[in-house]
């Protein structure tokens, strides 16, 4: 209809590429030149390679610290000063507190006995309680009674028959506090 005031389109070269168009603060910059696409790809590639250096599941990862080998003293232990080490220490403290509390409950509700761990009489330092009675008292304190009992047995604070205790089935098993 009328005259076209726009000039005919021309091909952009790398040197005279238009400025990138921006579409607001939260949208990405749209680069239309080949040079811009190449730069964006190279930037992404460099960032990805740097990320892969720290990714423990990548084949490109180089351990930044010396990892202990099997047979060394620190093998299977978290790195010194790490968050994992701190969480382990905190868990150990909580479990130790629960074991002390369990021993106190056994002292309070149990009866003194003449058991020294080998079936002979001793001076009455041991205290015995049946599992059922202990379960009824301790269930209001913690829901981890059996796990705490197993840990206390491992530390030679208590002894009882069997590998595991089950509520109802093992209510008459005697638990002996040794200290």
Tab-separated table of C-alpha atoms in Angstrom:
chain	number	residue	atom	x	y	z
A	1	UNK	CA	0.000	0.000	0.000
A	2	UNK	CA	2.271	2.798	0.847
A	3	UNK	CA	5.997	3.050	0.686
A	4	UNK	CA	8.004	0.853	2.933
A	5	UNK	CA	10.152	3.024	5.125
A	6	UNK	CA	12.129	0.066	6.497
A	7	UNK	CA	15.221	-1.077	4.764
A	8	UNK	CA	15.614	-4.586	3.529
A	9	UNK	CA	16.835	-7.124	6.096
A	10	UNK	CA	20.557	-7.851	6.106
A	11	UNK	CA	22.549	-10.717	7.617
A	12	UNK	CA	24.416	-9.872	10.816
A	13	UNK	CA	28.048	-10.795	11.122
A	14	UNK	CA	29.911	-11.480	14.356
A	15	UNK	CA	31.263	-7.964	14.534
A	16	UNK	CA	28.058	-6.048	13.929
A	17	UNK	CA	25.670	-8.290	15.913
A	18	UNK	CA	22.836	-6.441	17.608
A	19	UNK	CA	22.878	-5.973	21.352
A	20	UNK	CA	21.162	-8.749	23.299
A	21	UNK	CA	17.482	-8.182	23.909
A	22	UNK	CA	16.447	-8.119	27.542
A	23	UNK	CA	12.917	-8.962	28.652
A	24	UNK	CA	12.754	-7.762	32.226
A	25	UNK	CA	14.699	-8.476	35.394
A	26	UNK	CA	13.778	-12.145	35.882
A	27	UNK	CA	14.098	-13.460	32.330
A	28	UNK	CA	17.249	-14.574	30.591
A	29	UNK	CA	19.164	-12.542	28.054
A	30	UNK	CA	18.460	-13.649	24.493
A	31	UNK	CA	21.618	-13.575	22.394
A	32	UNK	CA	21.035	-14.044	18.692
A	33	UNK	CA	24.584	-14.167	17.341
A	34	UNK	CA	26.697	-17.278	16.913
A	35	UNK	CA	29.454	-15.709	18.984
A	36	UNK	CA	27.013	-15.175	21.875
A	37	UNK	CA	25.762	-18.765	21.668
A	38	UNK	CA	29.346	-20.006	21.686
A	39	UNK	CA	30.210	-17.883	24.737
A	40	UNK	CA	27.135	-19.083	26.629
A	41	UNK	CA	27.941	-22.708	25.829
A	42	UNK	CA	31.570	-22.266	26.934
A	43	UNK	CA	30.450	-20.597	30.175
A	44	UNK	CA	28.053	-23.483	30.927
A	45	UNK	CA	30.762	-26.015	30.070
A	46	UNK	CA	33.300	-24.387	32.398
A	47	UNK	CA	30.774	-24.236	35.265
A	48	UNK	CA	29.827	-27.877	34.719
A	49	UNK	CA	33.463	-29.019	34.713
A	50	UNK	CA	34.066	-27.143	37.965
A	51	UNK	CA	30.945	-28.750	39.484
A	52	UNK	CA	32.083	-32.215	38.396
A	53	UNK	CA	35.423	-31.732	40.201
A	54	UNK	CA	33.480	-31.583	43.484
A	55	UNK	CA	30.873	-34.229	42.630
A	56	UNK	CA	31.861	-37.457	44.446
A	57	UNK	CA	29.966	-39.590	41.903
A	58	UNK	CA	31.807	-38.172	38.897
A	59	UNK	CA	34.762	-39.909	37.309
A	60	UNK	CA	36.376	-36.475	37.045
A	61	UNK	CA	36.376	-35.980	40.818
A	62	UNK	CA	39.781	-35.767	42.368
A	63	UNK	CA	39.745	-36.275	46.135
A	64	UNK	CA	40.795	-33.026	47.759
A	65	UNK	CA	41.821	-34.836	50.935
A	66	UNK	CA	43.718	-38.020	51.575
A	67	UNK	CA	41.214	-40.845	51.951
A	68	UNK	CA	42.307	-43.513	54.456
A	69	UNK	CA	42.740	-46.993	53.056
A	70	UNK	CA	41.529	-50.249	54.593
A	71	UNK	CA	43.639	-51.216	57.585
A	72	UNK	CA	44.529	-47.647	58.598
A	73	UNK	CA	43.349	-46.254	61.921
A	74	UNK	CA	40.926	-43.659	60.445
A	75	UNK	CA	39.374	-46.049	57.899
A	76	UNK	CA	35.576	-45.976	58.190
A	77	UNK	CA	35.606	-42.814	60.298
A	78	UNK	CA	34.356	-39.377	59.216
A	79	UNK	CA	36.883	-36.673	58.398
A	80	UNK	CA	38.185	-34.693	61.351
A	81	UNK	CA	36.143	-31.532	61.933
A	82	UNK	CA	33.354	-32.512	59.525
A	83	UNK	CA	29.638	-32.181	60.232
A	84	UNK	CA	29.363	-35.976	60.081
A	85	UNK	CA	31.885	-36.312	62.900
A	86	UNK	CA	29.958	-33.753	64.971
A	87	UNK	CA	26.638	-35.547	64.392
A	88	UNK	CA	28.260	-38.825	65.473
A	89	UNK	CA	29.553	-37.237	68.673
A	90	UNK	CA	26.137	-35.739	69.416
A	91	UNK	CA	24.441	-39.107	68.857
A	92	UNK	CA	26.957	-40.833	71.129
A	93	UNK	CA	26.238	-38.271	73.867
A	94	UNK	CA	22.462	-38.764	73.570
A	95	UNK	CA	22.756	-42.560	73.637
A	96	UNK	CA	25.081	-42.455	76.650
A	97	UNK	CA	22.560	-40.252	78.464
A	98	UNK	CA	19.751	-42.709	77.652
A	99	UNK	CA	21.852	-45.649	78.906
A	100	UNK	CA	22.501	-43.821	82.192
A	101	UNK	CA	18.774	-43.085	82.503
A	102	UNK	CA	17.919	-46.757	81.838
A	103	UNK	CA	20.376	-47.878	84.529
A	104	UNK	CA	18.784	-45.443	86.983
A	105	UNK	CA	15.298	-46.776	86.187
A	106	UNK	CA	16.510	-50.349	86.745
A	107	UNK	CA	18.041	-49.309	90.096
A	108	UNK	CA	14.754	-47.698	91.147
A	109	UNK	CA	12.343	-50.484	90.217
A	110	UNK	CA	14.606	-53.538	90.507
A	111	UNK	CA	15.523	-55.750	93.449
A	112	UNK	CA	19.071	-56.272	94.766
A	113	UNK	CA	20.441	-59.676	93.831
A	114	UNK	CA	23.366	-61.921	94.543
A	115	UNK	CA	24.524	-62.289	90.956
A	116	UNK	CA	28.069	-61.586	89.823
A	117	UNK	CA	27.744	-62.647	86.185
A	118	UNK	CA	29.024	-66.192	86.664
A	119	UNK	CA	26.288	-67.692	88.807
A	120	UNK	CA	28.025	-67.297	92.166
A	121	UNK	CA	26.924	-64.986	94.951
A	122	UNK	CA	28.398	-61.527	95.382
A	123	UNK	CA	28.020	-58.626	97.795
A	124	UNK	CA	24.621	-57.449	96.466
A	125	UNK	CA	25.808	-54.753	94.029
A	126	UNK	CA	23.659	-56.163	91.212
A	127	UNK	CA	20.028	-55.219	90.657
A	128	UNK	CA	17.527	-57.394	88.753
A	129	UNK	CA	14.223	-56.623	87.050
A	130	UNK	CA	11.987	-58.557	84.691
A	131	UNK	CA	11.730	-57.239	81.136
A	132	UNK	CA	7.926	-56.898	81.313
A	133	UNK	CA	8.073	-54.712	84.419
A	134	UNK	CA	10.901	-52.622	82.975
A	135	UNK	CA	9.013	-52.226	79.701
A	136	UNK	CA	5.897	-50.959	81.469
A	137	UNK	CA	7.900	-48.330	83.389
A	138	UNK	CA	10.275	-47.319	80.613
A	139	UNK	CA	7.752	-47.032	77.760
A	140	UNK	CA	6.695	-43.595	79.032
A	141	UNK	CA	10.330	-42.444	78.933
A	142	UNK	CA	11.475	-43.754	75.543
A	143	UNK	CA	10.330	-46.040	72.766
A	144	UNK	CA	13.847	-47.421	72.260
A	145	UNK	CA	14.105	-49.710	75.280
A	146	UNK	CA	15.358	-52.831	73.474
A	147	UNK	CA	17.972	-50.903	71.479
A	148	UNK	CA	19.246	-49.173	74.601
A	149	UNK	CA	19.344	-52.517	76.457
A	150	UNK	CA	21.401	-54.036	73.648
A	151	UNK	CA	23.816	-51.103	73.752
A	152	UNK	CA	24.069	-51.338	77.564
A	153	UNK	CA	24.795	-55.071	77.267
A	154	UNK	CA	27.533	-54.329	74.727
A	155	UNK	CA	29.076	-51.961	77.290
A	156	UNK	CA	28.766	-54.713	79.952
A	157	UNK	CA	26.396	-52.704	82.125
A	158	UNK	CA	23.531	-55.224	81.983
A	159	UNK	CA	23.132	-58.886	81.105
A	160	UNK	CA	20.126	-60.923	80.024
A	161	UNK	CA	19.360	-64.188	78.238
A	162	UNK	CA	18.907	-64.297	74.458
A	163	UNK	CA	19.830	-62.112	71.542
A	164	UNK	CA	16.656	-60.008	71.388
A	165	UNK	CA	13.798	-59.217	73.749
A	166	UNK	CA	10.179	-59.155	72.576
A	167	UNK	CA	7.294	-57.617	74.478
A	168	UNK	CA	4.869	-60.274	75.705
A	169	UNK	CA	7.058	-63.260	74.770
A	170	UNK	CA	10.042	-62.281	76.945
A	171	UNK	CA	8.243	-60.499	79.802
A	172	UNK	CA	9.768	-62.905	82.376
A	173	UNK	CA	13.383	-62.597	81.174
A	174	UNK	CA	15.505	-61.231	84.004
A	175	UNK	CA	17.686	-58.215	83.250
A	176	UNK	CA	20.562	-57.756	85.664
A	177	UNK	CA	22.253	-54.404	86.156
A	178	UNK	CA	25.890	-55.108	86.987
A	179	UNK	CA	27.016	-51.748	88.345
